Coordinates of C-alpha atoms and ligand atoms in Angstrom, one line a residue:
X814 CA -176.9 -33.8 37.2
X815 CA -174.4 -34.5 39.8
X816 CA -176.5 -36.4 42.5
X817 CA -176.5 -39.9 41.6
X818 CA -178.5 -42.4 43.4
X819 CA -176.4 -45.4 44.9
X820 CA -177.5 -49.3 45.0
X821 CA -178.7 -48.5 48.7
X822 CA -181.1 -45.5 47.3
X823 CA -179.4 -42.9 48.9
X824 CA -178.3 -39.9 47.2
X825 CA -174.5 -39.0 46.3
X826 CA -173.5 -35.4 45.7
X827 CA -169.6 -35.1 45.4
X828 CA -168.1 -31.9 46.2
X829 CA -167.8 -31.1 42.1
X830 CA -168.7 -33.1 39.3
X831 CA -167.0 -32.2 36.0
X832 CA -168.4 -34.8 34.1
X833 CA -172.1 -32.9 35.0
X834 CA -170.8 -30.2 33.3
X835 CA -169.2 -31.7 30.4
X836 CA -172.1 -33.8 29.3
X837 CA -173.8 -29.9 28.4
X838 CA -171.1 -29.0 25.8
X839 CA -169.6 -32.1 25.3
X840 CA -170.6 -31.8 21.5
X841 CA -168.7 -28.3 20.9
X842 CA -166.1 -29.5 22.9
X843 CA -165.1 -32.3 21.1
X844 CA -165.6 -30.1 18.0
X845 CA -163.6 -27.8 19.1
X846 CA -160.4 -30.7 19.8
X847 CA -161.1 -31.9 16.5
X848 CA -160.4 -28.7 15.1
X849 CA -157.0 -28.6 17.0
X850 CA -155.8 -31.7 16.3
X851 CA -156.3 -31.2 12.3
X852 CA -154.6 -28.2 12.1
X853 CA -151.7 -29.6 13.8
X854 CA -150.7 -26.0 15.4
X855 CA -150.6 -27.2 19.5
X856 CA -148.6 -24.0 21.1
X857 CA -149.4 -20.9 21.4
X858 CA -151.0 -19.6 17.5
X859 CA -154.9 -18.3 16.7
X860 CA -156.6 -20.8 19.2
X861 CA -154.0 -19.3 21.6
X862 CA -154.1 -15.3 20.3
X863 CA -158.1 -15.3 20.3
X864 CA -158.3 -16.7 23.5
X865 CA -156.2 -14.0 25.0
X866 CA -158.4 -11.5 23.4
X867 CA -161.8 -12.9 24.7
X868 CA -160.3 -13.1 28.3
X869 CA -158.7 -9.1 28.0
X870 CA -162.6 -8.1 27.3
X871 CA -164.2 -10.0 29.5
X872 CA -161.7 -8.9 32.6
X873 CA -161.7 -5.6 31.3
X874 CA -158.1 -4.8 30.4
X875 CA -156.2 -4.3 27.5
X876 CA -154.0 -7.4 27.1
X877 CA -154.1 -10.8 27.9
X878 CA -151.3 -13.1 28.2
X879 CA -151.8 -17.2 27.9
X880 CA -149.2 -19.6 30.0
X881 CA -149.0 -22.9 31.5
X882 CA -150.6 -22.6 34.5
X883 CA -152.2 -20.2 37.9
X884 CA -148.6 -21.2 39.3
X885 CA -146.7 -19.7 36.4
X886 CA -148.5 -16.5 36.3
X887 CA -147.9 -15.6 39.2
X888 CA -144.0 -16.8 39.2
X889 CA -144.6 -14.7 35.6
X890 CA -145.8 -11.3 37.0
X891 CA -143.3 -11.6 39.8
X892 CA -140.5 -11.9 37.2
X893 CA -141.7 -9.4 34.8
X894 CA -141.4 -6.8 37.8
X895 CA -138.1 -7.8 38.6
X896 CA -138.9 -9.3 41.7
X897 CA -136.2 -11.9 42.8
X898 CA -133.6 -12.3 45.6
X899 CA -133.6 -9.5 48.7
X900 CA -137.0 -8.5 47.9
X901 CA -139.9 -9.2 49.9
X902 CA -143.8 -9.5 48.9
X903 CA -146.3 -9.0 51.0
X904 CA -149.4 -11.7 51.0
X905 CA -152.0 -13.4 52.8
X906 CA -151.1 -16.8 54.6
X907 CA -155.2 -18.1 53.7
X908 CA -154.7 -19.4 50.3
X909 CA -153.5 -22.2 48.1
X910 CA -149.2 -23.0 48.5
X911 CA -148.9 -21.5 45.1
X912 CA -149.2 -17.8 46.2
X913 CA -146.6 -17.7 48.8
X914 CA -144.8 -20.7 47.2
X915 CA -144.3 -18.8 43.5
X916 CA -142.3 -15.7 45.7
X917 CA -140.2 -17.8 46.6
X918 CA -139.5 -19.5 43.5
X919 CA -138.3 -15.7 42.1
X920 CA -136.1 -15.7 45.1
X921 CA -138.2 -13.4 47.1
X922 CA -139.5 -14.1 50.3
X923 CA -143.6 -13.8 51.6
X924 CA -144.5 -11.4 54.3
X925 CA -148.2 -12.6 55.6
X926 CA -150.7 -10.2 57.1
X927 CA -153.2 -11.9 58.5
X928 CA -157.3 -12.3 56.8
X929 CA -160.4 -10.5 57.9
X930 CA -163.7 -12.4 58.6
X931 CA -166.2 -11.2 56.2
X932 CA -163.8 -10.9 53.0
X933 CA -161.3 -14.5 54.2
X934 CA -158.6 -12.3 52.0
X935 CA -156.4 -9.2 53.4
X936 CA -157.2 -7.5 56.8
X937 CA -156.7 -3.8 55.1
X938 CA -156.1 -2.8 58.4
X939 CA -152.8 -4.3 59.2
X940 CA -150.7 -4.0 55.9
X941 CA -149.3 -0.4 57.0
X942 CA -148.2 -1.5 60.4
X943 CA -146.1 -4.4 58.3
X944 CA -144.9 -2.3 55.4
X945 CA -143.2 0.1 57.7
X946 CA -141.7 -3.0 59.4
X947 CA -140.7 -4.3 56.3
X948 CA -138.8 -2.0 54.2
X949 CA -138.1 -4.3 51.6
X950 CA -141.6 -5.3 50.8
X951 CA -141.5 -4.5 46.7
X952 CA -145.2 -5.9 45.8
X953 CA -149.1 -6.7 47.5
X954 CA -150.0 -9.9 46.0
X955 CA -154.1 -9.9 47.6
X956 CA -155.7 -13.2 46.9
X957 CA -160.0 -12.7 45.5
X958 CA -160.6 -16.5 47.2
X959 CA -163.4 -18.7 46.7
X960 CA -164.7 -16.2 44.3
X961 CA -164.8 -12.8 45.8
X962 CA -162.5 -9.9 45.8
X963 CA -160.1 -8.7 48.7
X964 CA -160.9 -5.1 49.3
X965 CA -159.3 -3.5 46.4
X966 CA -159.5 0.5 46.7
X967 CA -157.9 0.4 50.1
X968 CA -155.1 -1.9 49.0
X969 CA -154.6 0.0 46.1
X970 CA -154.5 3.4 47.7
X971 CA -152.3 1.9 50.2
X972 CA -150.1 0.4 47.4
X973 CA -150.1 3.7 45.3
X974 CA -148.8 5.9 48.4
X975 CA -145.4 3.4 48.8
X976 CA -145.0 3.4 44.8
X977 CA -145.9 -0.3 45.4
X978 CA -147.5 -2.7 42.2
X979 CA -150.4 -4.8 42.9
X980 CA -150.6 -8.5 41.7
X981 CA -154.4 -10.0 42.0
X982 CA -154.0 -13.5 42.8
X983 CA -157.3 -14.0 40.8
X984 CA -156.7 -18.0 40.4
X985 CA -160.3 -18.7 41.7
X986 CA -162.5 -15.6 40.4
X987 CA -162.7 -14.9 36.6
X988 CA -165.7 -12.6 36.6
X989 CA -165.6 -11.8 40.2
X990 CA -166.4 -7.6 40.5
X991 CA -165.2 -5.6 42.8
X992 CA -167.4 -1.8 42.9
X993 CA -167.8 -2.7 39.1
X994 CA -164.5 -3.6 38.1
X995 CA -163.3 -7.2 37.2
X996 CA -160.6 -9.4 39.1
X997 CA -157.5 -8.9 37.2
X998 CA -158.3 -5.6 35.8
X999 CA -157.8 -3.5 39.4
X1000 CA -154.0 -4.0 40.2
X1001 CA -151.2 -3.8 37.6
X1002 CA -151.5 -7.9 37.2
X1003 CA -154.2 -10.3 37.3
X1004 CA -153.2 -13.8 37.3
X1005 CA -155.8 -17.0 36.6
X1006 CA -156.0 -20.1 37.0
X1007 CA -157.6 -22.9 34.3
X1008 CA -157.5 -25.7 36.6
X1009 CA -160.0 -27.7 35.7
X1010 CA -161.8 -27.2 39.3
X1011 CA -162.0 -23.3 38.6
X1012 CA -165.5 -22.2 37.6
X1013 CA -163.3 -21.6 33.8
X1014 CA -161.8 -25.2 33.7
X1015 CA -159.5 -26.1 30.9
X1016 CA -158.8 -30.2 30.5
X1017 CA -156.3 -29.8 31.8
X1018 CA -153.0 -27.3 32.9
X1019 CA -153.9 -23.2 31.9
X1020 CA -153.0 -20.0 33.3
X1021 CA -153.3 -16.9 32.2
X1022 CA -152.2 -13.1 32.9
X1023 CA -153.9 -9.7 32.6
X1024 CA -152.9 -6.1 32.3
X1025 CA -153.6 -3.1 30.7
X1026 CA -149.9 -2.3 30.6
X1027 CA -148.5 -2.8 27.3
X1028 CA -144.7 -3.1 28.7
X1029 CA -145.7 -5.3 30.5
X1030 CA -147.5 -7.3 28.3
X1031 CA -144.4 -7.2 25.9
X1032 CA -142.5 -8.3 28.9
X1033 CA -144.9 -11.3 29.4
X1034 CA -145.2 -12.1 26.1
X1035 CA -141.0 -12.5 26.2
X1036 CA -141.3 -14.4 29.4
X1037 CA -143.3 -16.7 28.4
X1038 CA -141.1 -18.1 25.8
X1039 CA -137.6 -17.9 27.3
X1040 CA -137.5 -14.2 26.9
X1041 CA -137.0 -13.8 23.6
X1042 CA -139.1 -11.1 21.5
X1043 CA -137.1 -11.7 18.3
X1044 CA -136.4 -15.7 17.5
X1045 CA -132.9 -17.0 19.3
X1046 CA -132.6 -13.3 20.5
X1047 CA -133.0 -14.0 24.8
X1048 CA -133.7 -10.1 26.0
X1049 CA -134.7 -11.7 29.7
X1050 CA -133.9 -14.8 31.0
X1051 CA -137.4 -16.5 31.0
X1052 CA -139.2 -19.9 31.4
X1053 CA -141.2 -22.0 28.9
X1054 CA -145.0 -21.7 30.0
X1055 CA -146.6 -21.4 27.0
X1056 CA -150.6 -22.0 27.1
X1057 CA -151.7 -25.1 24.3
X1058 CA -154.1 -24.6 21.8
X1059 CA -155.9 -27.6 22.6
X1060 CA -156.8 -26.2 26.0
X1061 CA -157.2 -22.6 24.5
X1062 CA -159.7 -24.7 22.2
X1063 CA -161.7 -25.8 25.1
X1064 CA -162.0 -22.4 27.2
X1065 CA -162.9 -20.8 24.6
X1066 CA -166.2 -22.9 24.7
X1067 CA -166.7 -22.5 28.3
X1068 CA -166.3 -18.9 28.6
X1069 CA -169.4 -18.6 26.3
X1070 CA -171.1 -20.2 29.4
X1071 CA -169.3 -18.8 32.0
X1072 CA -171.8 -16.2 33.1
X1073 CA -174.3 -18.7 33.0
X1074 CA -172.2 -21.1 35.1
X1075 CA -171.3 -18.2 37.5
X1076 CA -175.3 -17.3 37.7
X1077 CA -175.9 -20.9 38.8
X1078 CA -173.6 -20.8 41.6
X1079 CA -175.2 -17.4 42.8
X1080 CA -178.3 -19.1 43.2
X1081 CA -177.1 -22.1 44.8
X1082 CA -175.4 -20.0 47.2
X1083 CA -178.4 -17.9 48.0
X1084 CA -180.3 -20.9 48.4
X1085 CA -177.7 -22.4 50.8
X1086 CA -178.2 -19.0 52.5
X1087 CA -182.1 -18.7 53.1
X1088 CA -182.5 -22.4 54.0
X1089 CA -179.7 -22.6 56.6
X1090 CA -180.2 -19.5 58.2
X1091 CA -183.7 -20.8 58.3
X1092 CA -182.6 -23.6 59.8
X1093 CA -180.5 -21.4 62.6
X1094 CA -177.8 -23.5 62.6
X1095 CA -173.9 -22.9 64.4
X1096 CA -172.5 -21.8 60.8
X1097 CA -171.1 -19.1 59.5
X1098 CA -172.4 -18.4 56.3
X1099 CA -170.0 -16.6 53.4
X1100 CA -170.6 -12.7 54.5
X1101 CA -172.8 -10.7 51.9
X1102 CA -171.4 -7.9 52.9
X1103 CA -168.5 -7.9 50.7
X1104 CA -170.3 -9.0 47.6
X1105 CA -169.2 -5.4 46.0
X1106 CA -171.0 -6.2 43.2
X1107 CA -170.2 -10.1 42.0
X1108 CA -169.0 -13.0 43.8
X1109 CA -168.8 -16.3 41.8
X1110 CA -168.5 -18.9 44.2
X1111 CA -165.6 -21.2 43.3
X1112 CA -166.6 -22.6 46.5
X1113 CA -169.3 -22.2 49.2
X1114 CA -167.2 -22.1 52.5
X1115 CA -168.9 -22.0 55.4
X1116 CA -167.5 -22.5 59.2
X1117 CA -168.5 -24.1 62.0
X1118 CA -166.8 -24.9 65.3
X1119 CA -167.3 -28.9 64.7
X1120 CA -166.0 -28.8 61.3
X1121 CA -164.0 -32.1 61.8
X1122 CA -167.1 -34.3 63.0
X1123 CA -169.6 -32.7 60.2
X1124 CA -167.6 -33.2 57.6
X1125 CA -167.3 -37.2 58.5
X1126 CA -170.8 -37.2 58.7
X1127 CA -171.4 -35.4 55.4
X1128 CA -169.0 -38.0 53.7
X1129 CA -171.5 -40.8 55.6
X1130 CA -174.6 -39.4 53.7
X1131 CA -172.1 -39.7 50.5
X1132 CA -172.1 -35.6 50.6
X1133 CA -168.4 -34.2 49.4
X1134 CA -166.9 -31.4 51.1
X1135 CA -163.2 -30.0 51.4
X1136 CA -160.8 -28.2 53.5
X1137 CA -159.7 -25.1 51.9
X1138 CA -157.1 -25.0 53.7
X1139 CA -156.0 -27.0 56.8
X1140 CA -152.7 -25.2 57.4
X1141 CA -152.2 -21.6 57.0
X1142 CA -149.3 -20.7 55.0
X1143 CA -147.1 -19.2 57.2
X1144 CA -147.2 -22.5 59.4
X1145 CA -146.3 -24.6 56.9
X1146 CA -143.1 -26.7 57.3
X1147 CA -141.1 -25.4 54.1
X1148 CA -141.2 -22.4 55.9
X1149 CA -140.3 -23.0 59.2
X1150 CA -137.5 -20.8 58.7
X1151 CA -139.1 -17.6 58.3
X1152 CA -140.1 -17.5 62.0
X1153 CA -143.5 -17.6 62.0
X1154 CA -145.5 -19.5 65.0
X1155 CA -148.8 -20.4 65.8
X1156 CA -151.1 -17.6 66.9
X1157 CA -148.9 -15.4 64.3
X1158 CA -152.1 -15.4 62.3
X1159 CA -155.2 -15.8 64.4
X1160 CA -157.9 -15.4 62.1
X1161 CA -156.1 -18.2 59.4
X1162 CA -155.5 -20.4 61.6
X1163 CA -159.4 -20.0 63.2
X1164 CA -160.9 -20.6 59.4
X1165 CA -158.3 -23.3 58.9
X1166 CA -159.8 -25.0 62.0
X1167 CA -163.1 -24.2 60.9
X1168 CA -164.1 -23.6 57.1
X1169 CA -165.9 -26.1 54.9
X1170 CA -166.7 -25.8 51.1
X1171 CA -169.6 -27.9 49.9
X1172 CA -171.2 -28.2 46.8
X1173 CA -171.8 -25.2 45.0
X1174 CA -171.9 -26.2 41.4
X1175 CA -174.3 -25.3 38.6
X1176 CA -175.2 -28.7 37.8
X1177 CA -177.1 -28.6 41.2
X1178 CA -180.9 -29.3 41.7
X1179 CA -182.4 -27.4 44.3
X1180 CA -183.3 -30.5 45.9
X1181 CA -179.9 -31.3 46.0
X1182 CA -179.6 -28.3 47.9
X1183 CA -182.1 -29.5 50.3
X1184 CA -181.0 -32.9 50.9
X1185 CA -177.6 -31.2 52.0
X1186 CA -179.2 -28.9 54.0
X1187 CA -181.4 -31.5 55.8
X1188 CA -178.3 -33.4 56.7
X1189 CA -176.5 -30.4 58.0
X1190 CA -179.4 -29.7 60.3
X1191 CA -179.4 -33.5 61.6
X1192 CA -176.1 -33.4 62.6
X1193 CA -176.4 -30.6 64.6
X1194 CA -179.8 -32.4 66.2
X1195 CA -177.8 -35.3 66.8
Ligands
PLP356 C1 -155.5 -18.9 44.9 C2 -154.7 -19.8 44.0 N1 -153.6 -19.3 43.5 C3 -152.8 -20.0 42.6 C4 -153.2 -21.2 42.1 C5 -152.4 -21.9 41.2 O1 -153.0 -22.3 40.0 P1 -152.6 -23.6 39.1 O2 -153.1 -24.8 39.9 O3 -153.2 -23.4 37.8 O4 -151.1 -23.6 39.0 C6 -154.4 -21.7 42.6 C7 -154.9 -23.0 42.1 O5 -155.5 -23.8 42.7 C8 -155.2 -21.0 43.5 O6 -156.3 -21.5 44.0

């Protein structure tokens, strides 16, 4: 469990405790190292090329391609479209630096369009006013964040009319659905992230792509690896972000559990939801409205117009919580000189001023639950 009690009786619930987690599989874990380590094979190989098949059929596509990290398959599926210098991709500024940061590593530039409430991903309803302002916009890159999908079918439509690829930034949502269909299986790209905070954490650096487009997936495949597809033959100028067996080893024991995981964070999450709206507190509970069909809770982010003063308190009762994120992207100074302000973005910079995450994981007793409940509510009694 990841409450502990401390010396002074009290209960301490960090915002995620992988070491919870691990004590459940350490066994086949270390099995599954072991294994590794005496074959000797540490990039790319079986561990690897199984791997990539279990993630195609659990996102639903045909092809699966392993790399080094979230970061590199999106900098990946940028490349493989031929995305660099002069072209422009358009994004949302409410996510981790990596999204905007990796179109700008092609040599591409990020044009934001600003959130909507329920969904904290794409406002549907403002990407044809800035496509038609932006003529070089050459991809959508929607983020699924926290572990539910942007509005896909009017993206996609939207995408399809200006002969436009989507990229999912999927990072945080293996197993999310949207109407039915997996992240990473609706647009032309999916792109994931094995951090090991992500509800499929490696040990360490993992990414990975999807597609069911099989030049593309050659394309990857040569990316990956310096693009070459026949040994010292360089088709593509590439990168070396090559996914290790060792980690391949290890997800491939926590994605037998990862529905299981994904369940437990459901039921947390509905359990946060009946007790504080119970409670009537000033939050704003994650909207069910755009559950589609699965949300996996990465995190539970909630807002609250005092967001600054609870979260100290939380950390008093020894209750973790984050800031995902405290600075919009479009504000941040790297890119000062694409010209965006504050107020650009007014719903970002609201849930940057405003959104909490707090425990959400598996390992969670309902009591847990509770306890963090009960302290919510007496700091708003206070
Ligand atoms: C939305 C999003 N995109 C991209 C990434 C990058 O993934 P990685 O840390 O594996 O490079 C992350 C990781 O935190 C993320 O949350």
């Amino acid at each position: 469990m990841p409450a502990s009690t401390t010396l002074s009786g009290r209960r301490n619930i960090p915002l995620l405790d992988l070491r919870a987690q691990h004590q459940t599989i350490r066994d086949e874990v270390m099995a599954a190292i072991t294994r590794v380590v005496d074959s000797q094979q540490f990039i790319l190989g079986e561990e690897v090329r199984q791997f990539e098949e279990e993630v195609a059929a659990y996102c639903g596509t045909s092809f699966a391609i392993g790399c080094a990290s979230g970061s590199d398959a999106l900098f990946l599926a940028l490349l493989a479209l031929g995305i660099g210098p002069g072209d422009e991709v358009l994004t949302s500024p409410y996510s981790f630096f990596a999204t905007a940061g990796e179109i700008t590593r092609v040599g591409a530039v990020p044009v934001f369009v600003d959130i909507d409430e329920p969904t904290f991903n794409l406002d549907v309803r403002l990407i044809e006013e800035r496509l038609a302002a932006h003529p070089k916009i050459r991809a959508i890159l929607p983020v699924h964040l926290f572990g539910g999908c942007a509005d896909m079918d009017p993206i996609c439509a939207i995408a399809r009319a200006h002969g436009l690829p989507v990229i999912e930034d999927a990072a945080q949502s293996i197993g999310a659905e949207y109407k039915g269909r997996r992240a990473g299986s609706i647009g032309q790209l999916g792109c994931f992230s094995f951090y090991p905070t992500k509800n499929l954490g490696g040990y360490g650096d993992g990414g990975m792509l999807t597609t069911s487009d099989a030049d593309l997936s050659s394309r990857l495949r040569a990316l990956r690896v310096h693009g070459s597809t026949t040994r010292y033959v360089h088709e593509w100028v590439g990168v070396n972000s090559r996914l290790d067996a060792l980690q391949a080893a290890v997800l491939r024991v926590k994605l037998r559990y990862l529905d299981e995981w994904s369940a437990g964070r459901q039921r947390n999450a509905e359990y946060y939801r009946t007790r504080l709206t119970d409670l009537s507190l000033p939050v704003v509970l994650p909207s069910t409205t755009y559950f589609q069909t699965r949300h996996i809770y990465n995190q539970f982010t909630m807002r609250c117009p005092d967001r600054d003063n609870l979260q100290m308190y939380l950390k008093q009762q020894s209750i973790g919580s984050e800031i995902y994120y405290p600075l919009p992207l479009h504000l941040q100074p790297c890119y000062a000189d694409l010209g965006y302000k504050k107020g650009d973005f007014p719903v970002s910079e609201r849930f940057a001023a405003e959104a909490l995450s707090i425990p959400v994981q598996p390992e969670l007793a309902g009591d847990d639950i509770e306890y963090i409940c009960d302290t919510i509510q007496a700091f708003f009694a206070r």
